[in-house]
C-alpha positions as a Python dict, from the first residue, in 0.01 Angstrom:
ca = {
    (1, 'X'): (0, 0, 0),
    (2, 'X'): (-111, 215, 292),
    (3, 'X'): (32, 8, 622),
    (4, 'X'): (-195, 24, 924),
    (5, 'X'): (-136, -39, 1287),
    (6, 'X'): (-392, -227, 1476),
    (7, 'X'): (-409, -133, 1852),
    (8, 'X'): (-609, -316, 2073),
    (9, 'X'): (-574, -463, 2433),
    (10, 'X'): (-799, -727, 2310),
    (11, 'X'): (-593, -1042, 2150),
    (12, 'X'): (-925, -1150, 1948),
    (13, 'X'): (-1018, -845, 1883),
    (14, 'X'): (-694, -739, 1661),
    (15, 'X'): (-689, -1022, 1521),
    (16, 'X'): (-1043, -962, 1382),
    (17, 'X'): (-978, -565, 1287),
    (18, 'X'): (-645, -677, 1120),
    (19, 'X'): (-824, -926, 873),
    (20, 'X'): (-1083, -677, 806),
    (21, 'X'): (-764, -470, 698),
    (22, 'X'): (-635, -711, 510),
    (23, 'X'): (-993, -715, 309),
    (24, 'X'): (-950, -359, 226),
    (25, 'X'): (-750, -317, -128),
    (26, 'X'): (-470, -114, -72),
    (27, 'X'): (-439, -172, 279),
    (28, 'X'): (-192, -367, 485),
    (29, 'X'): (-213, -446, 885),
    (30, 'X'): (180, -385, 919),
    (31, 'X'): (158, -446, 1275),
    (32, 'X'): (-28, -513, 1572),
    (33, 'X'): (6, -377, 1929),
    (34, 'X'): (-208, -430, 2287),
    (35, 'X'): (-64, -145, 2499),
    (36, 'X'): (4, 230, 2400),
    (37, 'X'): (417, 169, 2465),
    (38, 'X'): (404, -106, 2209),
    (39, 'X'): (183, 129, 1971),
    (40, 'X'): (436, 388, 1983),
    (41, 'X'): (762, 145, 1943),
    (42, 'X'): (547, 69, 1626),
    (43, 'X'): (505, 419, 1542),
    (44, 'X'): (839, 524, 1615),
    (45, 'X'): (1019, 262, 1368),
    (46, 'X'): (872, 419, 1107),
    (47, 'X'): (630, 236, 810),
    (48, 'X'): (301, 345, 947),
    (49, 'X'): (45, 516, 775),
    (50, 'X'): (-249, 453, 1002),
    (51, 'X'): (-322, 401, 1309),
    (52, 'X'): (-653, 221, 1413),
    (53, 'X'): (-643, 289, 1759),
    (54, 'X'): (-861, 158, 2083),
    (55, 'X'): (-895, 433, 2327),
    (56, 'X'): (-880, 175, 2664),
    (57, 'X'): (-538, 33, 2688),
    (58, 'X'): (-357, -74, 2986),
    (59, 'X'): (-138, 152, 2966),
    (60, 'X'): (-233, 450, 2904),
    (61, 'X'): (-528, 600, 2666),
    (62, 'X'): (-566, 617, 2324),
    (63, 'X'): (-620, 1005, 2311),
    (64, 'X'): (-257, 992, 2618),
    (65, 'X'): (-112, 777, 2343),
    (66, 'X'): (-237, 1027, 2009),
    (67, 'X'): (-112, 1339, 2258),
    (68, 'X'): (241, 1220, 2319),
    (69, 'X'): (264, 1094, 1961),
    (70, 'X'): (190, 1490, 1824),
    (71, 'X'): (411, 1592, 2110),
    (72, 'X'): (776, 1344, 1985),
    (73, 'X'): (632, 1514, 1599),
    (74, 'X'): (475, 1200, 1474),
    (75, 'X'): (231, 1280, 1234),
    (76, 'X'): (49, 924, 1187),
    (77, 'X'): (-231, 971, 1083),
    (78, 'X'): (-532, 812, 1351),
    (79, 'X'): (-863, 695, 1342),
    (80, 'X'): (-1019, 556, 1736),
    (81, 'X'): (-1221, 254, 1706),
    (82, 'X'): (-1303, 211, 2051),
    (83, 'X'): (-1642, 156, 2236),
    (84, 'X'): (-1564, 479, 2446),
    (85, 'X'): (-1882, 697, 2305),
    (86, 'X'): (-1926, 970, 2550),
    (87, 'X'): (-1897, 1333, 2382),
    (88, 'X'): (-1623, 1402, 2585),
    (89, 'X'): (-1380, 1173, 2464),
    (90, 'X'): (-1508, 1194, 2045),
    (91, 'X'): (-1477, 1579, 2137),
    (92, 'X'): (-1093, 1510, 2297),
    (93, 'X'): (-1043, 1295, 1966),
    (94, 'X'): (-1145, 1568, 1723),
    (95, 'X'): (-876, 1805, 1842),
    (96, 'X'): (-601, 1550, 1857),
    (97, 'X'): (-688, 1548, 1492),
    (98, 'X'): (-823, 1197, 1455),
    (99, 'X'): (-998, 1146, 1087),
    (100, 'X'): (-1226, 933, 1234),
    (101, 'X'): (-1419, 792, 1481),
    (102, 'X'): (-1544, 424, 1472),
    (103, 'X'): (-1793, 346, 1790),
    (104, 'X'): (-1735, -52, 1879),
    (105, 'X'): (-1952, -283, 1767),
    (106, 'X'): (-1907, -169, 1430),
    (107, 'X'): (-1967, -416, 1069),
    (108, 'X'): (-1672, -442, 851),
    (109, 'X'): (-1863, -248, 576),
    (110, 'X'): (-1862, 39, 824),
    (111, 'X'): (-1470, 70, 856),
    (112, 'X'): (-1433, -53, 478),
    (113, 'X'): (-1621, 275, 456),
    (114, 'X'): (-1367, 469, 700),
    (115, 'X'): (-1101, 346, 495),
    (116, 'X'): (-1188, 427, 211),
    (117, 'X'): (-1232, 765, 254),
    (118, 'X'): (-906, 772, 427),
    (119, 'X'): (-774, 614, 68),
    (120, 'X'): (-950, 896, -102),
    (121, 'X'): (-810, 1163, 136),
    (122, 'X'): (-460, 1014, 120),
    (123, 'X'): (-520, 1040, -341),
    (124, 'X'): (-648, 1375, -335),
    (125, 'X'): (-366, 1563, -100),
    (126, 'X'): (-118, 1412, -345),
    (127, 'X'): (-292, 1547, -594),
    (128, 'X'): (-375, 1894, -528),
    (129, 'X'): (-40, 1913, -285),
    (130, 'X'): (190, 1855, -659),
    (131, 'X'): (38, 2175, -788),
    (132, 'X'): (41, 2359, -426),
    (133, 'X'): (-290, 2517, -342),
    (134, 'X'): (-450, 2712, -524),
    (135, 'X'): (-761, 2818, -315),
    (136, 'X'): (-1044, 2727, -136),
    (137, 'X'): (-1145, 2524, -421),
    (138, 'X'): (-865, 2272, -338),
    (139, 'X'): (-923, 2316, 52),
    (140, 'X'): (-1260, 2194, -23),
    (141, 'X'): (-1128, 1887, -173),
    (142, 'X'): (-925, 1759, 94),
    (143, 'X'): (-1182, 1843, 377),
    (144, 'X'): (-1452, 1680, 122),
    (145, 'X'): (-1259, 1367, 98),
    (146, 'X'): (-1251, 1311, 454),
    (147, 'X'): (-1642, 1185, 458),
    (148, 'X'): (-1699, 839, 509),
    (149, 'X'): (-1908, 686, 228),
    (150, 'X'): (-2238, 563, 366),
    (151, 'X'): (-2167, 178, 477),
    (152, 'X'): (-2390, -40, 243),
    (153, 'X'): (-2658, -249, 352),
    (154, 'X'): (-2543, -553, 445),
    (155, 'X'): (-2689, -849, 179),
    (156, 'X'): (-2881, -1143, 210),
    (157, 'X'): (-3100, -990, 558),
    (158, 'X'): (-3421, -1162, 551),
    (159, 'X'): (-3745, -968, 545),
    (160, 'X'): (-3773, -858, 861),
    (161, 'X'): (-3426, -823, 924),
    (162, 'X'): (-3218, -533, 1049),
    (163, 'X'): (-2848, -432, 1006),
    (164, 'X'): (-2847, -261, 1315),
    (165, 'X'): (-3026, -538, 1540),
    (166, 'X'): (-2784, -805, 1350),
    (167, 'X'): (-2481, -574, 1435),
    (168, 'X'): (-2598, -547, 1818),
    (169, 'X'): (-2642, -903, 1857),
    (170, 'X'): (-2276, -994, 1682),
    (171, 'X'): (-2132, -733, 1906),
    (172, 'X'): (-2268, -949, 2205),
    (173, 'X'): (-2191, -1245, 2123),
    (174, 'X'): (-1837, -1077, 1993),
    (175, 'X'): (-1752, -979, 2312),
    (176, 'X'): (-1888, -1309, 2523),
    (177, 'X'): (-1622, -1526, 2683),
    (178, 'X'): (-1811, -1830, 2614),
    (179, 'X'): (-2157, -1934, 2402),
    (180, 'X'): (-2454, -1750, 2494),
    (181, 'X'): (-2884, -1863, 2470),
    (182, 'X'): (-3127, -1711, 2366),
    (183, 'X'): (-3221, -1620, 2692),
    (184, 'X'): (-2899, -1427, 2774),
    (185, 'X'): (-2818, -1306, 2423),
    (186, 'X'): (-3165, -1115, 2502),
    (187, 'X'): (-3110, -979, 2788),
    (188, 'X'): (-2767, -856, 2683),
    (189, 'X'): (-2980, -638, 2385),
    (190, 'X'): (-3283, -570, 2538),
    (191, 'X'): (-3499, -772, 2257),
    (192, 'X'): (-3748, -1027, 2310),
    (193, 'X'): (-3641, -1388, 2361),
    (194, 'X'): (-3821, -1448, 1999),
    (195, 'X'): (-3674, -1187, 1816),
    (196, 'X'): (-3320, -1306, 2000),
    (197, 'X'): (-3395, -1664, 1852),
    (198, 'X'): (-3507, -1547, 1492),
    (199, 'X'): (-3178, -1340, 1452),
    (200, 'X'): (-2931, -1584, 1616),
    (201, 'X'): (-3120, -1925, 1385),
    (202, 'X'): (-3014, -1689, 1088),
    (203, 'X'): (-2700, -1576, 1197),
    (204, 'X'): (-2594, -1984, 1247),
    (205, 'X'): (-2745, -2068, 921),
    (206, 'X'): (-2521, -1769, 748),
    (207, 'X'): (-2229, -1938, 924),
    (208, 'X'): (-2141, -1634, 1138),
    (209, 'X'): (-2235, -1820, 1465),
    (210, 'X'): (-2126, -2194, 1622),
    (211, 'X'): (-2406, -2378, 1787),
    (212, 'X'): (-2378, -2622, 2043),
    (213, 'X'): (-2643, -2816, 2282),
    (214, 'X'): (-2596, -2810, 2638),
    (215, 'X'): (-2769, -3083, 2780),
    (216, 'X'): (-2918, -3078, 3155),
    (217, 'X'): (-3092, -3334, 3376),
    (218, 'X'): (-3403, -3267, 3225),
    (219, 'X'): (-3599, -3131, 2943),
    (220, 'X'): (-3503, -3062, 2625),
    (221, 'X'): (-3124, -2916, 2550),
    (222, 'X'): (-3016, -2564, 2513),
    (223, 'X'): (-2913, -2422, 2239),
    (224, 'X'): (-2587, -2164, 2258),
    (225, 'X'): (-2436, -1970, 2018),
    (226, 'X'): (-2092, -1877, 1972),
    (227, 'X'): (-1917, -1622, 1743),
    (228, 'X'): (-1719, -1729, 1443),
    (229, 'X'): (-1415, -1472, 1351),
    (230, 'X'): (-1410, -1439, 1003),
}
């Protein structure tokens, strides 16, 4: 099993990435941890494989966090999933050595992908590293291994239907403190109020959204829409 720490200041959102771990054969969320000094207790007790690793932490950053960890000779093994998307920081990232970089709101197929590739990386070093290498043959075998599969398309999308406007409007709703309309679930994307409605009445059907009527003095009630952690 390859253990995996889960770092996020965000309670929920931990919770969420660890279960999507715990989907992944072969992986494990060993721990959890919401600040960069309980990320690095983690790390420094030894068990961890992987980090997944939020870059804004209360603390201190991810990429402070990654630097002191290479500086104390821990070798863990990173990938950011943060919503921190400026070139700067992915740039910072890269030469800290991260394997990957996950932008937030991301599906599960798209870190199942991350993951998997990490798997692959983690199956082909032991391989080629028992017979030492032998050339540039091997090098490109590692290096190679490190590409994240394509994330599938996610099933049962009506016609009509797109995986990225589904994943924007989950990542709203994701991130709201309490059930969103149509209304506001729009302006939070930048779609049409209709478009809004036609992904969130499929999105409730599918069972990945609560809804709930809000009634007011007058008129008909409004519907809101809350997410559902899987």
């Amino acid at each position: 099993m390859i253990d995996v720490l889960v770092v996020d200041d965000d309670f929920r959102v931990a919770e969420i990435n660890a279960k999507y771990v715990a989907k992944v054969p072969g992986f494990r969320a060993a721990a959890r941890a919401h600040s960069a000094a309980q990320a690095l207790t983690a790390v420094e007790r030894g068990g961890i494989d992987l980090v997944l690793l939020d870059h804004y932490l209360p603390d201190r950053t991810g990429l402070d966090l990654v630097h002191l960890m290479r500086e104390q000779g821990h070798g863990t093994d990173v990938i950011m999933i943060t919503a921190a998307s400026d070139v700067t920081t992915v740039q910072q990232a890269m030469r800290l050595g991260a394997l990957h970089y996950l932008v937030k709101p991301f599906t599960f197929a798209a870190l199942r992908a991350r993951l998997d590739s990490y798997a692959a990386l983690r199956r082909t070093v032991d391989r080629v590293g028992g017979r030492g290498l032998t050339g540039q043959e091997q090098v490109d075998r590692i290096f190679g291994a490190l590409r994240a599969t394509p994330a599938p398309s996610a099933p049962g999308l009506p016609s009509g239907h797109s995986e990225p406007t589904t994943d924007l409007i989950c990542g709203v709703l994701h991130r709201a403190a309490q059930p969103l309309s149509a209304h506001e679930v729009a302006a939070r994307t930048g779609l049409s109020r209709s478009t809004a409605q036609r992904y969130l009445r499929h999105l409730e059907q599918a069972g990945r959204l609560r809804l709930s009527l809000k009634y007011g003095d007058t008129g008909r009630p409004e519907h809101r829409y809350a997410w559902v952690a899987p």
